[in-house]
Coordinates of C-alpha atoms and ligand atoms in Angstrom, one line a residue:
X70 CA -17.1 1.5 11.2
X71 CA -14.3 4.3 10.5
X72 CA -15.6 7.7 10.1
X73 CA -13.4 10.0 7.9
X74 CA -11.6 12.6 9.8
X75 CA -13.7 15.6 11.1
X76 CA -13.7 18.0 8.6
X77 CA -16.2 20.8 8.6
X78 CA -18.9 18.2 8.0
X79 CA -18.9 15.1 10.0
X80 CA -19.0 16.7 13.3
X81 CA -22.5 15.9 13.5
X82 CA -22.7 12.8 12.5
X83 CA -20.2 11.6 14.8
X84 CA -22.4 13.0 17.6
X85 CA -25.7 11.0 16.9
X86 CA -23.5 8.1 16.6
X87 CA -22.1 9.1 19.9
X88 CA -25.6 9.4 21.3
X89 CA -27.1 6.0 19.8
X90 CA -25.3 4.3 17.9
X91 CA -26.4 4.9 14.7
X92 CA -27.7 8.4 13.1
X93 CA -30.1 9.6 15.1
X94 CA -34.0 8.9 13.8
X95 CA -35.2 12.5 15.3
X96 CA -32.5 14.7 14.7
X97 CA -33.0 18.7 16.6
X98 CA -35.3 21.2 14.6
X99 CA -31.5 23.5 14.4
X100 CA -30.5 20.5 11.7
X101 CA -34.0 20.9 10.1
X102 CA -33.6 24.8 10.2
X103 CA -30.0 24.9 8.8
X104 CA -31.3 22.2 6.2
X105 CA -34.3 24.6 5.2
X106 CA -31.9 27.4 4.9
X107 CA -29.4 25.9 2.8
X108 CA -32.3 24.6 0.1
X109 CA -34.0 27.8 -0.2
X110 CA -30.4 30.0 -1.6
X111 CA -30.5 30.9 -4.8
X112 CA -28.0 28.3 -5.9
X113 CA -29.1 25.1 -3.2
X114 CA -26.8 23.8 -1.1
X115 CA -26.5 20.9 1.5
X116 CA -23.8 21.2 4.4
X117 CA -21.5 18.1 3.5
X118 CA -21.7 17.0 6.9
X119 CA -25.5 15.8 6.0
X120 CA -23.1 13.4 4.0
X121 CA -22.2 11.1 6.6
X122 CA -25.3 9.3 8.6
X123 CA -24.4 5.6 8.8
X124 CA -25.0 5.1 5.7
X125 CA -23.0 7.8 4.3
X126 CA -20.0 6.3 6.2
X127 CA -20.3 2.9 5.6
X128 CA -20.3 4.8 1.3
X129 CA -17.5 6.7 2.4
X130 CA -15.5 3.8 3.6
X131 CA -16.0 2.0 0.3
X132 CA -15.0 5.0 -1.6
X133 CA -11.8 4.6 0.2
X134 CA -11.2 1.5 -1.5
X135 CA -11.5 2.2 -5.2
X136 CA -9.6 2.3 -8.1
X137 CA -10.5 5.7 -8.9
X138 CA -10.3 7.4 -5.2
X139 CA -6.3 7.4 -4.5
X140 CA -6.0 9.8 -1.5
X141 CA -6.3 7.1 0.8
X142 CA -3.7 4.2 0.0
X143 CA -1.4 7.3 -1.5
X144 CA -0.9 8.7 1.8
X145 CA -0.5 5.4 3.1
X146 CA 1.7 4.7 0.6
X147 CA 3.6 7.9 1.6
X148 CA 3.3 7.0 5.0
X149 CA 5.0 3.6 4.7
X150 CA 8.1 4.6 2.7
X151 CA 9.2 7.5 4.8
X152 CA 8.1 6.9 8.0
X153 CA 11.5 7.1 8.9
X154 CA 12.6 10.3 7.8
X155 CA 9.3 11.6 9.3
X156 CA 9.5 10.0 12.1
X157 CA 13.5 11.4 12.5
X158 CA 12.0 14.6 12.2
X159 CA 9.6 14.6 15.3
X160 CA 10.6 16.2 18.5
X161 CA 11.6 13.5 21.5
X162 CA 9.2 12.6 24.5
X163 CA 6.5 13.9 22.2
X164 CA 2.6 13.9 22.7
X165 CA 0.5 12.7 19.6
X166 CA -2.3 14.7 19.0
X167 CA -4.6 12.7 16.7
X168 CA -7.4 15.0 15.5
X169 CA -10.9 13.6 14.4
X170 CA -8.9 9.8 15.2
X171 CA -11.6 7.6 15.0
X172 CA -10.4 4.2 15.1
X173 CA -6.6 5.4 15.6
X174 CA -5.4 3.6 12.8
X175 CA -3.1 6.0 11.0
X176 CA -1.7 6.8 14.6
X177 CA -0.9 3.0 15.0
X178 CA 2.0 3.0 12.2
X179 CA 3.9 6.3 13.9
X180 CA 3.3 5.0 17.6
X181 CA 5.4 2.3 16.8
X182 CA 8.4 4.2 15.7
X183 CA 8.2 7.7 17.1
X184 CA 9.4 8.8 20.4
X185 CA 6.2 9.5 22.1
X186 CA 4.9 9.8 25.8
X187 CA 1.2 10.7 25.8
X188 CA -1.4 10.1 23.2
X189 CA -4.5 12.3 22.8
X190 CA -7.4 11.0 20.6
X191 CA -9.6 14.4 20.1
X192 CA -12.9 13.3 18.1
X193 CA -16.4 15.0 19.2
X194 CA -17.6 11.2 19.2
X195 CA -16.0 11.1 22.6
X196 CA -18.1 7.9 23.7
X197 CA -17.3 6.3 20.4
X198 CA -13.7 6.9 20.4
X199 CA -13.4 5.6 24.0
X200 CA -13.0 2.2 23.4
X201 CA -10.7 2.9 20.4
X202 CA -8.2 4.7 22.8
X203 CA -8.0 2.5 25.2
X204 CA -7.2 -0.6 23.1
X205 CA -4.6 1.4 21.8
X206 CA -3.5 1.6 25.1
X207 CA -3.2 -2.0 25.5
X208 CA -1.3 -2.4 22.4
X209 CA 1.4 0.5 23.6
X210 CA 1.4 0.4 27.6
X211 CA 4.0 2.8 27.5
X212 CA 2.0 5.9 26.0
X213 CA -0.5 7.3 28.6
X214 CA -3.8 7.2 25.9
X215 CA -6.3 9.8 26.6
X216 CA -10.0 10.4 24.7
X217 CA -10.2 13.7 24.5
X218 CA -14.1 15.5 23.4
X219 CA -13.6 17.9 21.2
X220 CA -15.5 19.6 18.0
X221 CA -12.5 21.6 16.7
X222 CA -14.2 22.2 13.1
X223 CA -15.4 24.5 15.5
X224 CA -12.5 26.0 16.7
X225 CA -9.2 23.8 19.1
X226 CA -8.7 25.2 22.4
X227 CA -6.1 21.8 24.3
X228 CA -4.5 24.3 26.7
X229 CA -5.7 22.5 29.0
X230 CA -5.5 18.6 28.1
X231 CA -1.3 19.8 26.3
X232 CA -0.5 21.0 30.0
X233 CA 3.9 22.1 29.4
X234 CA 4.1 22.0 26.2
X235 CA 7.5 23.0 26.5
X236 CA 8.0 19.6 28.5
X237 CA 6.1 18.0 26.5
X238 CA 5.6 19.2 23.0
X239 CA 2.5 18.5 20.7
X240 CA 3.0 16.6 17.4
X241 CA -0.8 17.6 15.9
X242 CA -1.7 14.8 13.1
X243 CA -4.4 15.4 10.5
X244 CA -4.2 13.2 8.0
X245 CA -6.6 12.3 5.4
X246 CA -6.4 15.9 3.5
X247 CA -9.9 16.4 5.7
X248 CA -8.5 19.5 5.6
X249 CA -9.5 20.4 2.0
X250 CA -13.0 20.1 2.9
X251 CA -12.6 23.4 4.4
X252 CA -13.0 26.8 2.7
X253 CA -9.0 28.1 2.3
X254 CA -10.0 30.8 5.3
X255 CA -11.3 28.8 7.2
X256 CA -8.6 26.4 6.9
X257 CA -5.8 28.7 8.4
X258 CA -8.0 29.9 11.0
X259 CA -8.1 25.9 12.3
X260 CA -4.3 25.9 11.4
X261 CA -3.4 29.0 13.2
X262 CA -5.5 27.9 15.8
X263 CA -2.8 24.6 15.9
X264 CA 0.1 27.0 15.7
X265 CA -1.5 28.4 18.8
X266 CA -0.8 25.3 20.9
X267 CA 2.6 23.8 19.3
X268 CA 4.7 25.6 21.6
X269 CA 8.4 26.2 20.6
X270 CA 9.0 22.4 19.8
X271 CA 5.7 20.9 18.7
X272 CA 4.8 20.5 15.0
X273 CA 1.8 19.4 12.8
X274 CA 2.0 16.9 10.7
X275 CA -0.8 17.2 7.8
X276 CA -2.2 15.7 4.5
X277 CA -3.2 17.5 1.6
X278 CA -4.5 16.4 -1.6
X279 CA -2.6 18.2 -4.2
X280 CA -3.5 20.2 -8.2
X281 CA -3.3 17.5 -10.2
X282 CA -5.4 16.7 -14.2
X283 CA -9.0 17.8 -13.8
X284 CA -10.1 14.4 -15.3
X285 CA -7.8 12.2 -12.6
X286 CA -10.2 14.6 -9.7
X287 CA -13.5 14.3 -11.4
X288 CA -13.2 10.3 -11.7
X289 CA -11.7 9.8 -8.3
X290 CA -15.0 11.8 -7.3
X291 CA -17.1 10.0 -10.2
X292 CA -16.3 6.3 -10.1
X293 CA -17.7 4.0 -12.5
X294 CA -19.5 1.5 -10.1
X295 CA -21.4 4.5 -8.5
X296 CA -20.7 4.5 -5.4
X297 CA -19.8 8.3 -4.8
X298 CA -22.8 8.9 -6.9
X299 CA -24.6 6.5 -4.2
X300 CA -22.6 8.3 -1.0
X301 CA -23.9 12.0 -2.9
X302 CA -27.6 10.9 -3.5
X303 CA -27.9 9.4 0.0
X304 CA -27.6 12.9 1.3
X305 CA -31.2 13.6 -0.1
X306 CA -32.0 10.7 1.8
X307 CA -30.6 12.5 5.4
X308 CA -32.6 15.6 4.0
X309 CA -35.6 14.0 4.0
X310 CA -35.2 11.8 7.4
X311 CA -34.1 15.4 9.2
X312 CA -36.0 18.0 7.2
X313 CA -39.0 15.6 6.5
X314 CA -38.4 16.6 3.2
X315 CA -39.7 14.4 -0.2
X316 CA -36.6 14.4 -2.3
X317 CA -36.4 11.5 -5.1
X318 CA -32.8 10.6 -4.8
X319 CA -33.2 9.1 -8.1
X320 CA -34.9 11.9 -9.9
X321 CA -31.2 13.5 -9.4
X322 CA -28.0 12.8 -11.1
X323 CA -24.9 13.0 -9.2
X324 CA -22.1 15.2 -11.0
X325 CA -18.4 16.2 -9.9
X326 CA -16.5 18.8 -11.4
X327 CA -13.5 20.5 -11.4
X328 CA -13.4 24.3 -10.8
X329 CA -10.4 25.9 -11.8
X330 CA -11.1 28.9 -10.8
X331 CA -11.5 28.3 -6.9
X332 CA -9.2 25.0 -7.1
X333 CA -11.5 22.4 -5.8
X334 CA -14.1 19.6 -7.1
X335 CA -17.8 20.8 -6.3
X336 CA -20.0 17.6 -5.6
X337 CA -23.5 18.3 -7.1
X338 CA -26.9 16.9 -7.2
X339 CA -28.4 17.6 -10.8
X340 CA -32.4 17.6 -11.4
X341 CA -32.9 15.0 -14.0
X342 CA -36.3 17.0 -14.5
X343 CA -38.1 19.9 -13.2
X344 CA -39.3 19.0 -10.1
X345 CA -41.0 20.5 -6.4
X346 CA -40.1 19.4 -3.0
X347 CA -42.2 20.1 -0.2
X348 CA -40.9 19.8 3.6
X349 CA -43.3 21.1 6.4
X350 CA -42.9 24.9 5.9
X351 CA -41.3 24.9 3.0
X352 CA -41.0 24.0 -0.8
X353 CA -38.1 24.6 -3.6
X354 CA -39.0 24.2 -7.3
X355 CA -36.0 23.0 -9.2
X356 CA -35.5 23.1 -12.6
X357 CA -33.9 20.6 -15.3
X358 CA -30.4 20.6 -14.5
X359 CA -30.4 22.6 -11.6
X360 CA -27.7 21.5 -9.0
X361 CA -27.7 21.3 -5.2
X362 CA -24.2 21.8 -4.0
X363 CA -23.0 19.0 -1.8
X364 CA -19.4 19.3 -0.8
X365 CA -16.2 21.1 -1.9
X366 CA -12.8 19.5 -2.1
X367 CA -9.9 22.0 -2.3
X368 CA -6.9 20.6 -4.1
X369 CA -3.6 22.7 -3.7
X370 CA 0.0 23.2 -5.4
X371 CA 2.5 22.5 -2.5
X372 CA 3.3 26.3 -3.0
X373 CA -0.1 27.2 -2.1
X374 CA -0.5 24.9 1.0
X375 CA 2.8 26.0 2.7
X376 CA 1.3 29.5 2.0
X377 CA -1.6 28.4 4.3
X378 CA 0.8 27.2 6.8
X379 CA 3.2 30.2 6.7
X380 CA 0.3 32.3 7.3
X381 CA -0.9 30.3 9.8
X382 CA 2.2 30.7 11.4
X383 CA 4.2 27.9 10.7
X384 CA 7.7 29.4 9.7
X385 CA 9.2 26.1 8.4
X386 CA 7.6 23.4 6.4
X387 CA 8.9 19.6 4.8
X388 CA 6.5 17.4 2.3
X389 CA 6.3 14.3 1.5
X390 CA 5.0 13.4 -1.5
X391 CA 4.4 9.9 -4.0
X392 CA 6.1 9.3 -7.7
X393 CA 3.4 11.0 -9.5
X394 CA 3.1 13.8 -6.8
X395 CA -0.6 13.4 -6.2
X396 CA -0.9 13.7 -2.5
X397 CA 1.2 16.1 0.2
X398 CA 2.3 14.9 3.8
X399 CA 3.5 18.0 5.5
X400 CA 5.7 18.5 8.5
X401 CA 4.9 22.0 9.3
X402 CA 7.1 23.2 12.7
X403 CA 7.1 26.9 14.0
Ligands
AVI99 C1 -13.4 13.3 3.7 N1 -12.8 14.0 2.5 C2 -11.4 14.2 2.7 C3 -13.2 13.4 1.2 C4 -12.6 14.2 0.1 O1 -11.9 13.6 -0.8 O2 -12.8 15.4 0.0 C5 -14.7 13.3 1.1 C6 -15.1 12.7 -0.3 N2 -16.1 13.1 -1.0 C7 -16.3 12.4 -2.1 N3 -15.3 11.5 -2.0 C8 -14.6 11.6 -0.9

């Protein structure tokens, strides 16, 4: 199972499945509490990472693959046609950081072609991503592959695991515009917190999902089979496993829309009808049409992501983009 990059969300997910194997069946009272806290704001929300139990990324992965949802095969798309001028621009002798890497898969492509030494796989599912590393290994017996724990949605400290990076310099790789997922500020404090580590010669090398017409976002985030509206809903599900909750997913409607105004989709979870739901300790009347928040996606003009990256620190940026220019692959250096 591939688990979408680490974004401010999955982190915990990852973990249980670290733990057991699958999402865990008693998860802490914290998860409970945060759950709680999140219901009973005045406008509710659900921390996205609720999204992704098993379920959720077994939904997530099928997302990847429709019609509607073209982040993923446009960045692969942008991957395969200028590999080589990205590659070209990559320092020597490099080490490939590969943040939230899950299976390694987007690393695979670039191994092959890029001048690179060591290979760090950083994922807080350290157990799970084990075996992942080490067949990548195999595959390139030249690259010394490392696992690397690490739950930088909470904040990337490598010093130790980079070593010289002066010797050795970092390429950082976080594809997948996870990124997005993250509140603008808290977005350059994770890329200044990169910038930290690159040394003179390192570099990131990022997605982004770019500004593009408000209906192309809201059906990439509202298919027509359903199944982000199953991926959204499944989240009430998670609430009531964790919180002990007694949500009817189907009593809500799933709903995605663009806000202009903040640049970024908003996942909700509508109330079909008024309704009550009771969790030991606690209760939240919704009305008709009433939305829980679920996840934001930020969407950015080129313009506005190098501006994250400038004031992350990066002084000199490259993207890579598709015909239509939907999706960003930037090569930000210091
Ligand atoms: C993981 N992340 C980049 C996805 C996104 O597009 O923001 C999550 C997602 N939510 C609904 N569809 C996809």
């Amino acid at each position: 199972m591939t688990i979408p990059r680490q974004g401010p969300l999955q982190d915990r997910a990852k973990a249980d499945i670290a733990q057991s194997g699958h999402a865990a069946a008693r998860p802490s009272d914290r998860r409970a509490a945060e759950l709680a806290a999140g219901l009973r704001r005045s406008r509710a929300m659900i921390d996205p990472k609720f999204l992704y139990d098993t379920q959720g990324c077994v939904l997530f992965n099928a997302i990847c693959e429709l019609d509607e949802y073209y982040p993923t095969r446009t960045e692969r798309a942008i991957f395969e046609t200028h590999r080589d001028a990205i590659v070209g621009a990559l320092p020597a002798g490099a080490q490939w950081v590969d943040l939230g890497c899950g299976d390694c898969a987007k690393s695979r492509g670039f191994l092959a072609h890029a001048d690179v030494r060591r290979y760090l796989g950083v994922d807080i599912a350290v157990d799970w991503i084990r075996a992942e590393v080490d067949r990548l290994g195999r595959q390139f017996p030249g690259i010394d592959c490392v696992a690397v724990a690490a739950d930088f949605a909470q904040g990337l400290d490598l010093s130790d695991e980079l070593g010289d990076v002066a010797r050795m310099p970092p390429v950082f790789f976080y594809p997948g515009s996870s990124i997005g997922n993250f509140p603008p500020e808290r977005a350059v404090g994770l890329l200044g917190a990169i910038r930290g580590q690159t040394g003179p010669a390192g570099c990131l090398l990022i997605s982004a999902d770019l500004r593009k017409d408000p209906g192309v976002l809201e059906h990439a985030y509202a298919d027509d089979l359903g199944v982000t509206a199953a991926f959204n809903r499944n989240v009430l599900r998670v609430c009531n496993q964790v919180l002990g909750s007694d949500f009817h997913p189907e009593c809500f409607d799933h709903e995605a829309c663009f806000d202009a105004a903040h640049g970024r989709i908003e996942m909700h979870l509508v109330a079909r009808a008024p309704q009550r739901v009771r969790w030991p300790g606690g209760e939240r009347a919704f009305q008709a049409g009433e939305a829980i928040v679920t996840e934001y996606s930020y969407k950015y003009t080129p313009a506005q992501f190098e501006g994250l990256l400038a004031e992350a620190g990066f002084s000199r940026c490259r993207m890579w983009t598709d015909a239509r220019g939907w999706f960003g692959v930037f090569l930000a250096q210091p």
